[in-house]
Coordinates of C-alpha atoms in Angstrom, one line a residue:
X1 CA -43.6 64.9 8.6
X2 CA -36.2 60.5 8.7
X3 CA -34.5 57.9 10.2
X4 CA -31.8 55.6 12.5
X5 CA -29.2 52.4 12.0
X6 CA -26.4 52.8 13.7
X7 CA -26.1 55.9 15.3
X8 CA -27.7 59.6 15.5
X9 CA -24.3 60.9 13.6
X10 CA -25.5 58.6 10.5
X11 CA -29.2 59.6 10.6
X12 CA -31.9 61.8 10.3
X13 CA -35.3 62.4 12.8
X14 CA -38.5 63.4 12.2
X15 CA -39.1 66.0 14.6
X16 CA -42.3 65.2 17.0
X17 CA -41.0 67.1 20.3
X18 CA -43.4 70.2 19.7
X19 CA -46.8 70.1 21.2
X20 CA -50.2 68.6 19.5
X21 CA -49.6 68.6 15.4
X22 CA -46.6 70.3 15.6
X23 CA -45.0 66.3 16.3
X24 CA -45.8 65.7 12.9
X25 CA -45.8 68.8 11.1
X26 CA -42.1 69.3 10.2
X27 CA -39.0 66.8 9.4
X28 CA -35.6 66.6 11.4
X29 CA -34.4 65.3 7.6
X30 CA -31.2 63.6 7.2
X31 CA -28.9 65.8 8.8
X32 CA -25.7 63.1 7.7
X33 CA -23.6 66.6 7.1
X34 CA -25.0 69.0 10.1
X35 CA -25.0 65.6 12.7
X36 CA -22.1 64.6 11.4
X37 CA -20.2 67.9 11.8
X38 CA -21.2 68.1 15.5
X39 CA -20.6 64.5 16.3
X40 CA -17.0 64.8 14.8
X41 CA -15.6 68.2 15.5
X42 CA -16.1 68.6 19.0
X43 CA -16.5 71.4 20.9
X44 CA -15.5 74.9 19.0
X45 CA -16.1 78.6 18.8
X46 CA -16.6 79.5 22.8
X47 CA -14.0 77.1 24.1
X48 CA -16.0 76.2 27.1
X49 CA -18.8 73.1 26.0
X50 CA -17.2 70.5 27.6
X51 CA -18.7 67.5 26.1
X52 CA -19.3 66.5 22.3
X53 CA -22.1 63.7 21.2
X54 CA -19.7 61.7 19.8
X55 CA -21.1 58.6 17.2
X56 CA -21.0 55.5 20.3
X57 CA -22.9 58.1 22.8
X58 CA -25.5 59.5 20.3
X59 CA -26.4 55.9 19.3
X60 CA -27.7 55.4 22.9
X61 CA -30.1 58.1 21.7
X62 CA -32.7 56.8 20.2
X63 CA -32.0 53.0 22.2
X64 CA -35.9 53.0 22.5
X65 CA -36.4 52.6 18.9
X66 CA -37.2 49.2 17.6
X67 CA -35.5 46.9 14.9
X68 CA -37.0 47.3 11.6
X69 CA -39.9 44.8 12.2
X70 CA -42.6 46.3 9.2
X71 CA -43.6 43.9 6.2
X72 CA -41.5 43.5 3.4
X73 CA -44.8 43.3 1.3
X74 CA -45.8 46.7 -0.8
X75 CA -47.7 49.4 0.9
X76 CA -51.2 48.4 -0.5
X77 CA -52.3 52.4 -0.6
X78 CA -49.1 54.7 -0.5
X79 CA -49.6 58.3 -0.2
X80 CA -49.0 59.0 -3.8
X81 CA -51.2 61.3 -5.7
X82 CA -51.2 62.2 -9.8
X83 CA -51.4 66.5 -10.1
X84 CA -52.4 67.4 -13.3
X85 CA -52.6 70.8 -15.5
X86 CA -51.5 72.1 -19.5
X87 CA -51.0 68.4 -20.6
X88 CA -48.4 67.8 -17.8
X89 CA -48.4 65.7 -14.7
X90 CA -46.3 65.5 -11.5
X91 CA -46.4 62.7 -9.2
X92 CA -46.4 63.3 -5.3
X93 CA -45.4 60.8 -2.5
X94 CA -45.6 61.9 1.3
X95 CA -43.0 60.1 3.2
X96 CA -42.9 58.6 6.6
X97 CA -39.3 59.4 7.3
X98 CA -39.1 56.4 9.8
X99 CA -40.7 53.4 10.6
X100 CA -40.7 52.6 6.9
X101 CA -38.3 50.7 4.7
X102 CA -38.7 52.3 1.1
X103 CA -36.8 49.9 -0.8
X104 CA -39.4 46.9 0.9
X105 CA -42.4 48.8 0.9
X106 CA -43.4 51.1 -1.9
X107 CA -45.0 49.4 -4.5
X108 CA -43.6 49.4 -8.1
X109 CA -45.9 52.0 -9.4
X110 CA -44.5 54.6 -7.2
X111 CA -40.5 53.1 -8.4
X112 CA -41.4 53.4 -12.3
X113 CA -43.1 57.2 -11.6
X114 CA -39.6 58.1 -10.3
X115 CA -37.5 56.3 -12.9
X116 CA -39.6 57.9 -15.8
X117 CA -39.1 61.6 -14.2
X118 CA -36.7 63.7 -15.0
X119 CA -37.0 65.8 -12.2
X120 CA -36.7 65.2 -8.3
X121 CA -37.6 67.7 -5.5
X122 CA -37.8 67.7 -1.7
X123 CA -38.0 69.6 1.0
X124 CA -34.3 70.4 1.9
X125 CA -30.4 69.7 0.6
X126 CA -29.7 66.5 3.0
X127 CA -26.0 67.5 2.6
X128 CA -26.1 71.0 2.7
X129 CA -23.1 72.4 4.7
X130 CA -24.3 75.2 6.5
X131 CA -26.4 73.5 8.5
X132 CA -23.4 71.8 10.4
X133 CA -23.0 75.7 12.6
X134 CA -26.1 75.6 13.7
X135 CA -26.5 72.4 15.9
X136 CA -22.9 72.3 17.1
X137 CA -21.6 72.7 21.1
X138 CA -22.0 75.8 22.8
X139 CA -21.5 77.3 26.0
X140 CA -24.9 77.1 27.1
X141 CA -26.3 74.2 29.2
X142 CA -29.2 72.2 28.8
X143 CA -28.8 70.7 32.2
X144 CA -29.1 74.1 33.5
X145 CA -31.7 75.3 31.5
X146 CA -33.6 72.1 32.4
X147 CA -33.3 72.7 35.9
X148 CA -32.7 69.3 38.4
X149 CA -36.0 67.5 37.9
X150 CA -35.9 67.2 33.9
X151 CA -32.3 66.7 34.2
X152 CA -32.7 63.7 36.0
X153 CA -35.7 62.9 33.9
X154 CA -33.3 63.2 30.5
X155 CA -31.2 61.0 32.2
X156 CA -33.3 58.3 32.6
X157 CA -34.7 58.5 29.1
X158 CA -31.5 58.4 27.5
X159 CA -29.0 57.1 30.2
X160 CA -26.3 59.7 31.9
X161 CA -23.0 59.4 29.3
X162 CA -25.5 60.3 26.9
X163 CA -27.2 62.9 28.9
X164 CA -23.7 64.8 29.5
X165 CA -23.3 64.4 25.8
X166 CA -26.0 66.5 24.5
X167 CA -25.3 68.9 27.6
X168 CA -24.1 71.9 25.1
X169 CA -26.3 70.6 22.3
X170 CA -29.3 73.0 21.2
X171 CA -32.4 71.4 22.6
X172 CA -33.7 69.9 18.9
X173 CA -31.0 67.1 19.1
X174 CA -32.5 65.5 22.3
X175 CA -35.6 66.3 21.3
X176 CA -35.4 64.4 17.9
X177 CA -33.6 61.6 19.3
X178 CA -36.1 60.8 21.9
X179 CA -38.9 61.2 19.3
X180 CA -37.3 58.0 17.6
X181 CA -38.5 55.7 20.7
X182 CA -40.5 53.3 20.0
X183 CA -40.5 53.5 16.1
X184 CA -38.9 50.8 13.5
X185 CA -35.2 51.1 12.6
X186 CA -35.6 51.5 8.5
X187 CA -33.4 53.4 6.4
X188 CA -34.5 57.6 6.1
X189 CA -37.5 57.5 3.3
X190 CA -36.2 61.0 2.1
X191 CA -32.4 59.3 1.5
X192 CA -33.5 56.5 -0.1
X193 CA -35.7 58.5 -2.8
X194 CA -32.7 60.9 -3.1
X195 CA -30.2 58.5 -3.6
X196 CA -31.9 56.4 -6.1
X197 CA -32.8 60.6 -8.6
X198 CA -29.3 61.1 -7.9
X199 CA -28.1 58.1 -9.1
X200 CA -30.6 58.7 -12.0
X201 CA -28.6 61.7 -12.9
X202 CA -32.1 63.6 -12.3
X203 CA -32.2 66.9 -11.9
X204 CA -32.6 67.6 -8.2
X205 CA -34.8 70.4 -6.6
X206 CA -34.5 71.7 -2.8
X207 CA -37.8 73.3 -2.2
X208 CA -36.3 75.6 0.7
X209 CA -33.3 76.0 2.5
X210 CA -31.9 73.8 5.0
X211 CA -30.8 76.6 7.5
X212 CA -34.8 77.5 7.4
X213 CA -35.7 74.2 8.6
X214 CA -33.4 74.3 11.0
X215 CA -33.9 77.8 11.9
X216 CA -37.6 76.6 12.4
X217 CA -36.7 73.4 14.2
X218 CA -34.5 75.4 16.5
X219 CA -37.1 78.0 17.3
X220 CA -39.8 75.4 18.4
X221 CA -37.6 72.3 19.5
X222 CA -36.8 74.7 22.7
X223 CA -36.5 73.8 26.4
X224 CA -40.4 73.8 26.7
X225 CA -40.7 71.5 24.1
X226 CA -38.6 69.0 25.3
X227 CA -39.8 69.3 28.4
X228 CA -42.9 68.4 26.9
X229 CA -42.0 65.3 25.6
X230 CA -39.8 64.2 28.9
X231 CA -43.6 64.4 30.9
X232 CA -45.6 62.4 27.9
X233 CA -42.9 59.5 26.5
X234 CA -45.0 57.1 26.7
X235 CA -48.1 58.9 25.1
X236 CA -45.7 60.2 22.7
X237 CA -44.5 56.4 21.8
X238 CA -48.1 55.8 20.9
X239 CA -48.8 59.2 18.9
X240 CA -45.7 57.5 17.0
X241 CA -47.2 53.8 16.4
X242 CA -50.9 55.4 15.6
X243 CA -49.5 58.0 12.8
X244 CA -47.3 54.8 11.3
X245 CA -50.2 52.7 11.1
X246 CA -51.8 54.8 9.7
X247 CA -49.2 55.8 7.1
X248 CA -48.8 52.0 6.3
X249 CA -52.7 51.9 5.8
X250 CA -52.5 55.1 3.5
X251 CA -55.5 56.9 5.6
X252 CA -54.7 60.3 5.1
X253 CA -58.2 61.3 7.3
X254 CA -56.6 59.2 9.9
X255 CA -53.6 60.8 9.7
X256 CA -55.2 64.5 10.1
X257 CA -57.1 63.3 12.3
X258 CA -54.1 61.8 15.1
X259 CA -52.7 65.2 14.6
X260 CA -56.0 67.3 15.4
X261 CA -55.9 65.2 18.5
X262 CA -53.4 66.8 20.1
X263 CA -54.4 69.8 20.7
X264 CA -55.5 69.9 24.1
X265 CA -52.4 68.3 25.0
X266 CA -50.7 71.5 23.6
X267 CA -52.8 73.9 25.7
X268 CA -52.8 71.3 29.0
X269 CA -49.2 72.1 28.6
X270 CA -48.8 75.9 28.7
X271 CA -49.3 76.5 25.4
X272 CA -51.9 79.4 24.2
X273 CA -54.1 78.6 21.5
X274 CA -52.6 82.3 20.0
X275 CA -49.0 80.2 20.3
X276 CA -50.0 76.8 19.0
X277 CA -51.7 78.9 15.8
X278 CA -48.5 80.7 15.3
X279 CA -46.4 77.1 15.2
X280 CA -48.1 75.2 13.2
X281 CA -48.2 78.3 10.3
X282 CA -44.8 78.5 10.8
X283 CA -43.8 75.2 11.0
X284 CA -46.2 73.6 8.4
X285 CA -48.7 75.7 6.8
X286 CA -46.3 79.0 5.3
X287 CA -44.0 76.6 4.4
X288 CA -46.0 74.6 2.2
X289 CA -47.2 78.1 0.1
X290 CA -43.8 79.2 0.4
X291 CA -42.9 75.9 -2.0
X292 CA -46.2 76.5 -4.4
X293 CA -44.0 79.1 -7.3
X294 CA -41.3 76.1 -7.4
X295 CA -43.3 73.8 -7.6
X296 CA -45.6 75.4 -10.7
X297 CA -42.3 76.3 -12.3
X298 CA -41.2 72.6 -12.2
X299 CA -44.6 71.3 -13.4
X300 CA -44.6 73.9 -16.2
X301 CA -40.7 72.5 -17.4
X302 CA -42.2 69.1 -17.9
X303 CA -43.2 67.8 -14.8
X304 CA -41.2 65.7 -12.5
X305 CA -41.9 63.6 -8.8
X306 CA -42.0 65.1 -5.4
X307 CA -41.5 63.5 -2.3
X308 CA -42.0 65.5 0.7
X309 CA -43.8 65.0 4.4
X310 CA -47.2 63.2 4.2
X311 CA -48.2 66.0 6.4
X312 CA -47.1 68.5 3.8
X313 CA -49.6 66.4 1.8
X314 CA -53.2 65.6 3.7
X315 CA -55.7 68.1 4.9
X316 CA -57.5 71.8 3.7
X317 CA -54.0 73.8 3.8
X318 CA -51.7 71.3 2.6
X319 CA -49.5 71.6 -0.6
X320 CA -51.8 69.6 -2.8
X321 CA -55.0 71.6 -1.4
X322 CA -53.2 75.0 -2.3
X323 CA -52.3 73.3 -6.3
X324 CA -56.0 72.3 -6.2
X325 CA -57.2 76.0 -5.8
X326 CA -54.8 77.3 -8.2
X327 CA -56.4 75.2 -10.8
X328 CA -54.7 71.9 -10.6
X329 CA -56.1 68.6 -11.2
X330 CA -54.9 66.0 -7.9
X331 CA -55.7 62.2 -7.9
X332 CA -54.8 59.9 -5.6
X333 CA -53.4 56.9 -7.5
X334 CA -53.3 53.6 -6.8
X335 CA -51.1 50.8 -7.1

């Protein structure tokens, strides 16, 4: 459904600038190679973006965001669940890219389930390459496309160097940045697992591509949808400290639940119903089928630990849902 330290550059954002469950439904994941491309190279291709976020401007970003102030004890109920079919199990863990300190936090069941696996998957390659074109400088504007008002309310949100910063930035980077306020500054959940498989010498599994999710990201993090989240900061703060609760409690109802709340927002906003459909199957529900072969082929090699979104995880279309129906036994395991 990642996150910051010392600046945006270094981190990744859960993406929660689209309207109703669309703030939860996909991951701005650790983009340390794409951020970091944009934040160092500077302006390119068009010659005429006159600003870059550099590292010290971008940090400013997310200055809403709170020190990392959750308890070191073990999540008493972490999203983890046991799937089950021919002999073989995989183990599933939905993530709260930030807000939550993994190393602190998830109990030792959910540690020795990774260490035994051989296998790791998640959504996207954190370091893939290509993504680094697609959320670099252009020609285009946000101020302009923003028109005076939102300007000026960008400006206060994030302060004006940082404002001119993200000028010729596509609309997600704002919009992910902002989406930080308010939230605990922990390590990215999704790096943490990933480093420690790697480390493992596990065999790592992307379950899509990294352009997709951007491509995705990009198509709904527009000028509407930051607009969006300019008008309801403080409600969005709130949407943020419910849905972490609720991820520290481990109440996946409650969790659906947050997220079914927001659909009127959606429509108070312009949104059609026909529109806020079409997001969240794009943005959540076809991408969770569109993992279901990989996912079967790694269970069918043995088996392995998936860590993805808890949204990916909880409710009637989710990933484990679709297993479910295809024959698959699911528990939810407990520490």
């Amino acid at each position: 459904m990642s996150w910051p330290t010392s600046s945006f550059c270094e981190q990744d954002y859960q993406s929660r600038a689209t309207h109703g469950d669309m703030k939860r439904a996909v991951v701005l994941l650790t983009w340390i190679a794409a951020l970091g491309a944009a934040c160092q190279k500077g302006p390119e291709a068009t010659g005429t973006a006159t600003g870059t976020a550099t590292a010290p401007a971008i940090a400013e970003v997310a200055r809403g965001a709170k020190p990392g102030t959750t308890k070191p004890d073990p999540l008493p109920h972490p999203l983890f669940w046991a799937v089950e079919k021919d002999g073989k199990t995989t183990y599933f863990l939905g993530t709260m890219h930030t807000g939550v300190d993994a190393e602190a936090r998830l109990p030792a069941l959910v540690w020795n389930k990774l260490h035994a696996a051989t296998t790791f998957a998640m959504e996207a390659d954190l370091a893939d390459p290509a993504a680094a074109a697609m959320i670099r400088p252009s020609a285009r504007s946000l101020r302009e496309d923003l028109g005076d008002g939102y300007w000026k309310k960008l400006e206060d949100a994030m302060g004006p160097s940082v404002a001119r910063a993200v000028d010729h930035l596509p609309p997600l980077v704002p919009a992910a940045a902002l989406s930080m306020r308010g939230l605990p500054q922990t390590p990215a959940m999704d790096k943490v697992l990933s480093a420690r498989a790697a480390g493992e010498h596990k065999q790592l599994v992307f379950l899509e591509p990294a352009t997709r999710q951007l491509a995705i990201l990009g198509k709904w993090l527009d000028v509407k949808a930051l607009k969006m989240l300019l008008d309801e900061l403080p409600g969005s703060e709130q949407h943020a400290r419910a849905m972490l609760d609720a991820y520290v409690a481990g109440d996946e109802q409650k969790i659906v639940a947050i997220n079914d709340s927001e659909r009127d927002d959606a429509l108070h906003h312009g949104y059609t119903a026909a529109e806020y459909d079409q997001g969240m199957n794009e943005m959540l529900y076809q991408r969770n089928a569109s993992w279901i072969d990989a996912l079967e082929q790694l269970h069918a090699g043995g088996g392995g630990f998936v860590a993805v979104g808890a949204m990916h995880l909880v409710g009637p279309r989710s990933v484990l849902a679709l297993l479910a129906g295809k024959g698959y036994r699911v528990t939810r395991v407990a520490p």
